[in-house]
Tab-separated table of C-alpha atoms in Angstrom:
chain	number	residue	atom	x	y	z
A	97	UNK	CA	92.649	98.793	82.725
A	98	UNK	CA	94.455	102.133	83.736
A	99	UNK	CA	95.038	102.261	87.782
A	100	UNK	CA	91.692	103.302	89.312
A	101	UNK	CA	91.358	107.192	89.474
A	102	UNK	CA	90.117	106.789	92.890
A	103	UNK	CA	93.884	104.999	93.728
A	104	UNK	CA	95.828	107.507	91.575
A	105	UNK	CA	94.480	110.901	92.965
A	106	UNK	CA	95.176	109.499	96.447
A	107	UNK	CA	98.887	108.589	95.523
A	108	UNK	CA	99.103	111.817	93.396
A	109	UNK	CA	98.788	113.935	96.580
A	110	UNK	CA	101.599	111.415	98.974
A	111	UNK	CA	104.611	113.691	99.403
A	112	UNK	CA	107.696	112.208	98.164
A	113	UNK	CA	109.869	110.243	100.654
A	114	UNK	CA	112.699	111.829	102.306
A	115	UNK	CA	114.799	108.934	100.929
A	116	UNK	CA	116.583	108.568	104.560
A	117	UNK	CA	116.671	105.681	107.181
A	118	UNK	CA	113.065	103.898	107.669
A	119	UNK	CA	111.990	104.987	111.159
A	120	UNK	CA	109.953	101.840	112.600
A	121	UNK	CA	108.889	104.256	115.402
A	122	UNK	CA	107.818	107.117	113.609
A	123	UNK	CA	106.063	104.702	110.779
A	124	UNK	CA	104.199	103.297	113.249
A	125	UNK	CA	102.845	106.757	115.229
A	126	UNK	CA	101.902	107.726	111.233
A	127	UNK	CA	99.940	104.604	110.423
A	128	UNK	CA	97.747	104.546	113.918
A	129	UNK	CA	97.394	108.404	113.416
A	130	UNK	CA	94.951	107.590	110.437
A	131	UNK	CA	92.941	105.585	112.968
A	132	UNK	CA	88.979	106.505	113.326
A	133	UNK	CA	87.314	107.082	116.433
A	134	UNK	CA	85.066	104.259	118.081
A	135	UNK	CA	82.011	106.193	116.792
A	136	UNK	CA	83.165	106.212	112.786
A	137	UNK	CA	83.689	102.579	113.038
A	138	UNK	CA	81.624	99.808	111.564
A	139	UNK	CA	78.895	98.016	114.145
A	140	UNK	CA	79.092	94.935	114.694
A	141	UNK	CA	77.305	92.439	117.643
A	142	UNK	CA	80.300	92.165	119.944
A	143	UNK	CA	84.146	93.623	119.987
A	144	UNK	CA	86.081	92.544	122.536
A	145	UNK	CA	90.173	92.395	123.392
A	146	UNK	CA	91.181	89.552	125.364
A	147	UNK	CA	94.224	87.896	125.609
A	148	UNK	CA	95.208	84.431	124.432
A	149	UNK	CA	96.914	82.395	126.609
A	150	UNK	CA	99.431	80.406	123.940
A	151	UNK	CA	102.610	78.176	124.295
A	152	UNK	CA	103.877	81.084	122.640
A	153	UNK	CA	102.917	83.206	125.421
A	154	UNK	CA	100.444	85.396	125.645
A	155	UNK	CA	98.857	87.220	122.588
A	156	UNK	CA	96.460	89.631	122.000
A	157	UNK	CA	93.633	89.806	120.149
A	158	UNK	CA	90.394	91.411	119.043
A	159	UNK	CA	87.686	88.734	118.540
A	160	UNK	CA	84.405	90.418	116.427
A	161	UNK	CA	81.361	88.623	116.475
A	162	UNK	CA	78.733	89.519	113.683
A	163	UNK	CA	75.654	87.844	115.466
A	164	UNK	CA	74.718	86.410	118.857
A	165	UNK	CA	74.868	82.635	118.341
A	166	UNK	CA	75.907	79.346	120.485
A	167	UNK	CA	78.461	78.275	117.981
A	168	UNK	CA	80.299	79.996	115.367
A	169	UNK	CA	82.403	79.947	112.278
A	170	UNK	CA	86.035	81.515	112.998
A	171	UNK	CA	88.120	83.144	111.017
A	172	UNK	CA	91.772	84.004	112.337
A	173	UNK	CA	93.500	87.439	111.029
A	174	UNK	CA	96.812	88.293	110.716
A	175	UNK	CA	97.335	92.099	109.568
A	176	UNK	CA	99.984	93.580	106.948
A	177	UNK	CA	102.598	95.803	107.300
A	178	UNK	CA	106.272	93.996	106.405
A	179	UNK	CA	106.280	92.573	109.790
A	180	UNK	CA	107.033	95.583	111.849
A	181	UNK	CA	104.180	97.678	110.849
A	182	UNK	CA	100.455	97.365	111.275
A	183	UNK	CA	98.435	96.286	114.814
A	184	UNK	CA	94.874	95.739	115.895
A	185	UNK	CA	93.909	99.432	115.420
A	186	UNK	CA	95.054	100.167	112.236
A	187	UNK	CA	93.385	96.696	110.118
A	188	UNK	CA	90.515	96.865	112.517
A	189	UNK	CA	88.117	97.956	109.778
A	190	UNK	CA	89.303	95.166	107.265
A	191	UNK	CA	88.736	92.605	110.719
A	192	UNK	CA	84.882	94.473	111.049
A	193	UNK	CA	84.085	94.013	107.284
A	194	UNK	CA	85.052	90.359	107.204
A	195	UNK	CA	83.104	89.948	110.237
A	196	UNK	CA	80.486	91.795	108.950
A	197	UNK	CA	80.068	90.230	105.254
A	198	UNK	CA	81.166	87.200	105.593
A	199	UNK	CA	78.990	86.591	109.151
A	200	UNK	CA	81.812	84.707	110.284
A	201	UNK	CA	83.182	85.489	114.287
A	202	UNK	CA	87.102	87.129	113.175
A	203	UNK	CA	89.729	86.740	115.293
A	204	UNK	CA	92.324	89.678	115.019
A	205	UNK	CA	96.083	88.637	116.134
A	206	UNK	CA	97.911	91.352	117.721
A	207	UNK	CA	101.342	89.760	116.992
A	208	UNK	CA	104.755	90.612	118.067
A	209	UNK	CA	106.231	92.961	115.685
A	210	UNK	CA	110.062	93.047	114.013
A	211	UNK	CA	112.926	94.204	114.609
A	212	UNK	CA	112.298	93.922	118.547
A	213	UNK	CA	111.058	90.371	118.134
A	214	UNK	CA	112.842	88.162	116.259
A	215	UNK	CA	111.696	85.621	113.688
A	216	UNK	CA	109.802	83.575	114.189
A	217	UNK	CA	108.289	85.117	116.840
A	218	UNK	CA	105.780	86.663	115.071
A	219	UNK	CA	104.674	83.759	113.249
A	220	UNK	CA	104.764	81.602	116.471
A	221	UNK	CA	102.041	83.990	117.991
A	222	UNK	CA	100.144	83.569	114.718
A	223	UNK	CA	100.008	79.702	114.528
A	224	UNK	CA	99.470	79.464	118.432
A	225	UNK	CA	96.208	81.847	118.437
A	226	UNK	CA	95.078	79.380	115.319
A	227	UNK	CA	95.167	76.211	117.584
A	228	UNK	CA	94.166	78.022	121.149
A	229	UNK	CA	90.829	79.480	118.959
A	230	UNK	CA	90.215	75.793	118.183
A	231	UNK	CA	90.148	74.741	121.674
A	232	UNK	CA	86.837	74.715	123.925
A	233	UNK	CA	88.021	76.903	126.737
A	234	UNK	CA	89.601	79.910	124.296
A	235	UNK	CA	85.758	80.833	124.566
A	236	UNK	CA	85.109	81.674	121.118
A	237	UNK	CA	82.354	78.751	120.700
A	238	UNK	CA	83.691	77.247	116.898
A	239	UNK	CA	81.313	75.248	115.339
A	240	UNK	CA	84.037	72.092	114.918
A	241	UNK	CA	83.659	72.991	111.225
A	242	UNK	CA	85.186	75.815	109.596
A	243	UNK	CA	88.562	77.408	111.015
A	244	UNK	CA	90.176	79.743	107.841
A	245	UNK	CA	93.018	81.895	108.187
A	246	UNK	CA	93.280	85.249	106.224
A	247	UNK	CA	95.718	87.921	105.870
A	248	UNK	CA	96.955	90.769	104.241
A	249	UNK	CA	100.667	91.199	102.684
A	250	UNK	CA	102.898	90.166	105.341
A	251	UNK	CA	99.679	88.908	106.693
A	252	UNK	CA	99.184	86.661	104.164
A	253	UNK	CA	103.168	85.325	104.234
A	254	UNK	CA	101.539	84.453	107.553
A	255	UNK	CA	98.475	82.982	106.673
A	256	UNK	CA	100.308	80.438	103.874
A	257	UNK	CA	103.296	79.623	106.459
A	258	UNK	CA	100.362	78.730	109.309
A	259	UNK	CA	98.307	76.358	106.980
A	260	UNK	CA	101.308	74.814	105.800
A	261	UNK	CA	103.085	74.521	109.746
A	262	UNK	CA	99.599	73.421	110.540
A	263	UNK	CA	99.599	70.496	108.047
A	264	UNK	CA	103.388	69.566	108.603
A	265	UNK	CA	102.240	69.042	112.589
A	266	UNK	CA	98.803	67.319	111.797
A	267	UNK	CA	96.816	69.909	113.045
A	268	UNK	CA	93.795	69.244	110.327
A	269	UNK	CA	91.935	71.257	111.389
A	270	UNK	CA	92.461	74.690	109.169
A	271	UNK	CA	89.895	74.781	106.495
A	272	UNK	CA	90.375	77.491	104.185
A	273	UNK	CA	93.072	79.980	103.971
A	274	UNK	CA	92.729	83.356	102.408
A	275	UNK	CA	95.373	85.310	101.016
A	276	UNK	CA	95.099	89.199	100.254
A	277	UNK	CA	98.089	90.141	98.030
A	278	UNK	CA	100.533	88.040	99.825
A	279	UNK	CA	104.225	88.658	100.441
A	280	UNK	CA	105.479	85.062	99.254
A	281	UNK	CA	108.939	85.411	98.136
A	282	UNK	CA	111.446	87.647	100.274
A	283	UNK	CA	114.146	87.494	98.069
A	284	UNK	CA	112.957	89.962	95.703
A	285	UNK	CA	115.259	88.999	92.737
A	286	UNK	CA	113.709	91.398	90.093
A	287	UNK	CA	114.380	89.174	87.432
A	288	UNK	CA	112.221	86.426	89.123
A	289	UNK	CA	108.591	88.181	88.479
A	290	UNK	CA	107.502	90.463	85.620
A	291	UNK	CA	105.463	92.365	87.823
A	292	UNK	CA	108.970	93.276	90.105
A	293	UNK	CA	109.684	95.036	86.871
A	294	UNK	CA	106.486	96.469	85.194
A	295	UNK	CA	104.816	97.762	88.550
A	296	UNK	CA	108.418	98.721	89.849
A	297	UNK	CA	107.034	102.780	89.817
A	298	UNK	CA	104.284	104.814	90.616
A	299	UNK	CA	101.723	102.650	91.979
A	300	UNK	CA	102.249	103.197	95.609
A	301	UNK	CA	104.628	100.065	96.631
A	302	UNK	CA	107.253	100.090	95.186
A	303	UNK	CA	109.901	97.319	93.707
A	304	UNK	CA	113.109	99.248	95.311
A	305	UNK	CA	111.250	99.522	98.377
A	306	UNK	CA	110.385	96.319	99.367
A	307	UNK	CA	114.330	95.456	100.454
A	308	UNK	CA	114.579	98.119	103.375
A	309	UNK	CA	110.475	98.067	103.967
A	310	UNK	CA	111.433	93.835	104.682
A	311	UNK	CA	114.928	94.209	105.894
A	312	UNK	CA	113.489	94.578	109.769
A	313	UNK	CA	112.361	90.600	109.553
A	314	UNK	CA	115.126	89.772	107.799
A	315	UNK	CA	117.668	90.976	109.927
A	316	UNK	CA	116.072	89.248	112.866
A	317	UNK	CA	116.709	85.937	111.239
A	318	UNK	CA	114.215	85.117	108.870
A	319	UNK	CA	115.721	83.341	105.700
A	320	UNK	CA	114.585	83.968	102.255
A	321	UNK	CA	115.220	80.550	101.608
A	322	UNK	CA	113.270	79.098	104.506
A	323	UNK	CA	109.122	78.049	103.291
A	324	UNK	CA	107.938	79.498	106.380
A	325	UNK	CA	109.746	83.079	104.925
A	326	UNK	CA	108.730	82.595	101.601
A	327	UNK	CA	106.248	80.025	101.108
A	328	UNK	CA	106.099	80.347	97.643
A	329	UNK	CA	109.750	78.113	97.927
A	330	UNK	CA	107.575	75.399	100.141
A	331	UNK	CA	108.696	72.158	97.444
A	332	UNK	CA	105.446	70.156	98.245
A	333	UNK	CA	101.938	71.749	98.643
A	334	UNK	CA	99.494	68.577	98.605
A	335	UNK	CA	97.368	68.450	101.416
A	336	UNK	CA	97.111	72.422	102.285
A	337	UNK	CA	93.407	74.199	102.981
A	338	UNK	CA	91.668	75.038	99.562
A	339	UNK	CA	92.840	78.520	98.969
A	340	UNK	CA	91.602	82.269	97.700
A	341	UNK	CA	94.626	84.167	96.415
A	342	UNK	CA	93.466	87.851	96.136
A	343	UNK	CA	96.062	89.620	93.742
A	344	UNK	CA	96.239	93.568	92.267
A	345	UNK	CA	96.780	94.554	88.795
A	346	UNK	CA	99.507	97.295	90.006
A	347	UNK	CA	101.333	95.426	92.592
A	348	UNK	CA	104.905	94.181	92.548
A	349	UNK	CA	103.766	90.973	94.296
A	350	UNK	CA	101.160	90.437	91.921
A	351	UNK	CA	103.102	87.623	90.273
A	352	UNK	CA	104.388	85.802	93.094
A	353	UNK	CA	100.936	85.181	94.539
A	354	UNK	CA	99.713	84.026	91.489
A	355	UNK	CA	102.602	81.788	90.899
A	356	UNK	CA	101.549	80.188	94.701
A	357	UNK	CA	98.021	79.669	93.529
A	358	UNK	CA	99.037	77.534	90.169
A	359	UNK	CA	101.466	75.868	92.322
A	360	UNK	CA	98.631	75.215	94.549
A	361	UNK	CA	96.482	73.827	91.917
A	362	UNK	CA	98.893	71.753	90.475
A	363	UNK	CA	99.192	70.195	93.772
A	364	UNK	CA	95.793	69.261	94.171
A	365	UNK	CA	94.638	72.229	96.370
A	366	UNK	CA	91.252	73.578	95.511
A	367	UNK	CA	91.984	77.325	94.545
A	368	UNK	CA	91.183	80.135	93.278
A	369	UNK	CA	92.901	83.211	92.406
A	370	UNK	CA	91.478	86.857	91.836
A	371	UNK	CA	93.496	89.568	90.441
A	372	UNK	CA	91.464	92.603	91.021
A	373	UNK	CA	91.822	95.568	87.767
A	374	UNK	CA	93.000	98.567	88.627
A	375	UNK	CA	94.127	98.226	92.154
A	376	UNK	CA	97.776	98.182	93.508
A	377	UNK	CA	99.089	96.518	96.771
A	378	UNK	CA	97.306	97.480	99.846
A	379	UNK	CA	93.672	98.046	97.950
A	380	UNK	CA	91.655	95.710	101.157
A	381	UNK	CA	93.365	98.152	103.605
A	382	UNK	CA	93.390	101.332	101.907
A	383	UNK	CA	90.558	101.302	99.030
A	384	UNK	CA	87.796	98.837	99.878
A	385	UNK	CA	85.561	101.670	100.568
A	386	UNK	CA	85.437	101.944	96.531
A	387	UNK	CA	82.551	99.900	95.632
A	388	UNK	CA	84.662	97.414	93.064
A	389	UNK	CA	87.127	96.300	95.729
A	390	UNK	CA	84.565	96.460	98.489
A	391	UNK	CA	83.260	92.760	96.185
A	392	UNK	CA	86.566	91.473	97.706
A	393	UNK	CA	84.960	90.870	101.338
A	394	UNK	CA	81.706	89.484	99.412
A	395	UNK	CA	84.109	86.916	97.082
A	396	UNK	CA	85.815	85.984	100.188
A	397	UNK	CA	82.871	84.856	101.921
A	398	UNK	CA	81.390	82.917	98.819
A	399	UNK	CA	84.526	80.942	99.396
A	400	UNK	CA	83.731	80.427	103.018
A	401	UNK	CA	80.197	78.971	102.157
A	402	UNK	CA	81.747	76.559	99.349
A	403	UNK	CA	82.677	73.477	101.794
């Protein structure tokens, strides 16, 4: 399948990168300038920013809640954006729609960005809100039952390194994670993946980008080589959450989070994985107003409602 027309009229009309310095500043005024009013966004029972007080200090974050109700399902989100990029405004559509299909109460993590916090800060804040939303007096009322953790891109680097922290420290109680397009492997040797090579141009993320887009977490001390940097290196992955790896047709990363989820498998893990035709990297952020991608939210919460 050719890239959806939808996709390629949108990155048809991009003007071409100035090819200077990434600006972490300026990147960041441009993606919360594409940020709809209150009124535009999606409805939902309850939004509300509070802060959670962590050991890691204290986070914020945007809990949704699809329905009044005494106890609740939670799911804990971690947003995309190479680690320096991305906040609580600019994924809190994706954190509505979750909410919203998958009538499970999300928990958005407003985590501390790199270069100006180094690693692994921003992981730190991540795995803390996942244990403080599991305790009684966080206030979020979790039915005991499920506790997922979902995330897109650097998001879902996140979302594998939690589970897996999570299991190494006998926390137990993470039950599924959920893993949009994940960034698994940081050290982007091309000759490691096909997809580095075949979706290396033209598809809106692209293969010589991902060095300088990544180089603000890995200057702060994240190591390729470390599992919680690139989980995909993680030697031993028996005993993790049963897993939904979300891949795109057209995305450089397609590989390595496919890779992860037969790893996975071969472990033991319960798993599936879901390339979606047609779409390139960022499709749950950017596209999943186009009916065939919007199935992503509905697929994830079949998972949910499997154990």
């Amino acid at each position: 399948m050719t890239l959806h027309p939808e996709i390629a009229k949108f990155l048809a009309g991009l003007p071409a990168p100035d090819g200077g310095p990434l600006d972490p500043a300026a990147l960041r005024a441009a993606d919360e300038a594409h940020v709809p009013p209150l009124d535009k966004r999606l409805p939902l029972h309850a939004v509300e920013d509070v802060t959670a007080k962590t050991p890691a200090g204290d986070v914020p974050v945007r809990v949704y809640t699809p329905a009044e109700a005494d106890r609740h399902r939670v799911l804990v989100y971690f947003h995309g954006g190479a680690f320096f990029l991305g906040s609580l405004e600019t994924h809190d559509h994706v954190a509505r729609s979750l909410a919203k299909e998958t009538g499970l109460k999300v928990v958005s993590v407003g985590y501390r960005l790199a270069p100006e916090a180094a690693f692994p800060a921003g992981l730190d804040d991540c795995y803390a809100v996942v244990r403080w939303a599991a305790e009684e007096d966080a206030g979020l009322g979790w039915d005991g039952r499920t506790l997922a953790v979902a995330g897109d891109s650097s998001g879902g680097n996140f979302a594998a390194a939690v589970a897996a922290r999570a299991h190494d420290d006998g926390f137990d109680r993470i039950t599924h994670q959920i893993l949009y397009y994940p960034s698994l492997d940081l050290d982007f040797d091309v000759e490691r993946y096909a997809s580095l090579r075949e979706n290396a141009k033209g598809y809106g993320l692209e293969t010589e980008g991902l060095k300088p887009f990544n180089a603000f977490y890995l200057d702060s001390g994240a190591d390729p080589a470390d599992p919680l940097v690139s989980p995909v290196k993680r030697a031993d992955l028996t005993g993790l959450p049963p897993a939904l790896v979300v891949t795109a047709q057209y995305d450089p990363m397609r590989d390595e989070g496919e890779l992860y989820g037969e790893r996975l498998r071969e472990a033991g893990v319960e798993t599936t994985v879901s390339r979606y035709d047609g779409a390139g990297h960022g499709f749950v952020q950017h596209f999943s107003w186009i009916p065939e991608y919007h199935r992503v939210f509905g697929e994830t919460r079949d998972f949910l409602g499997r154990r």
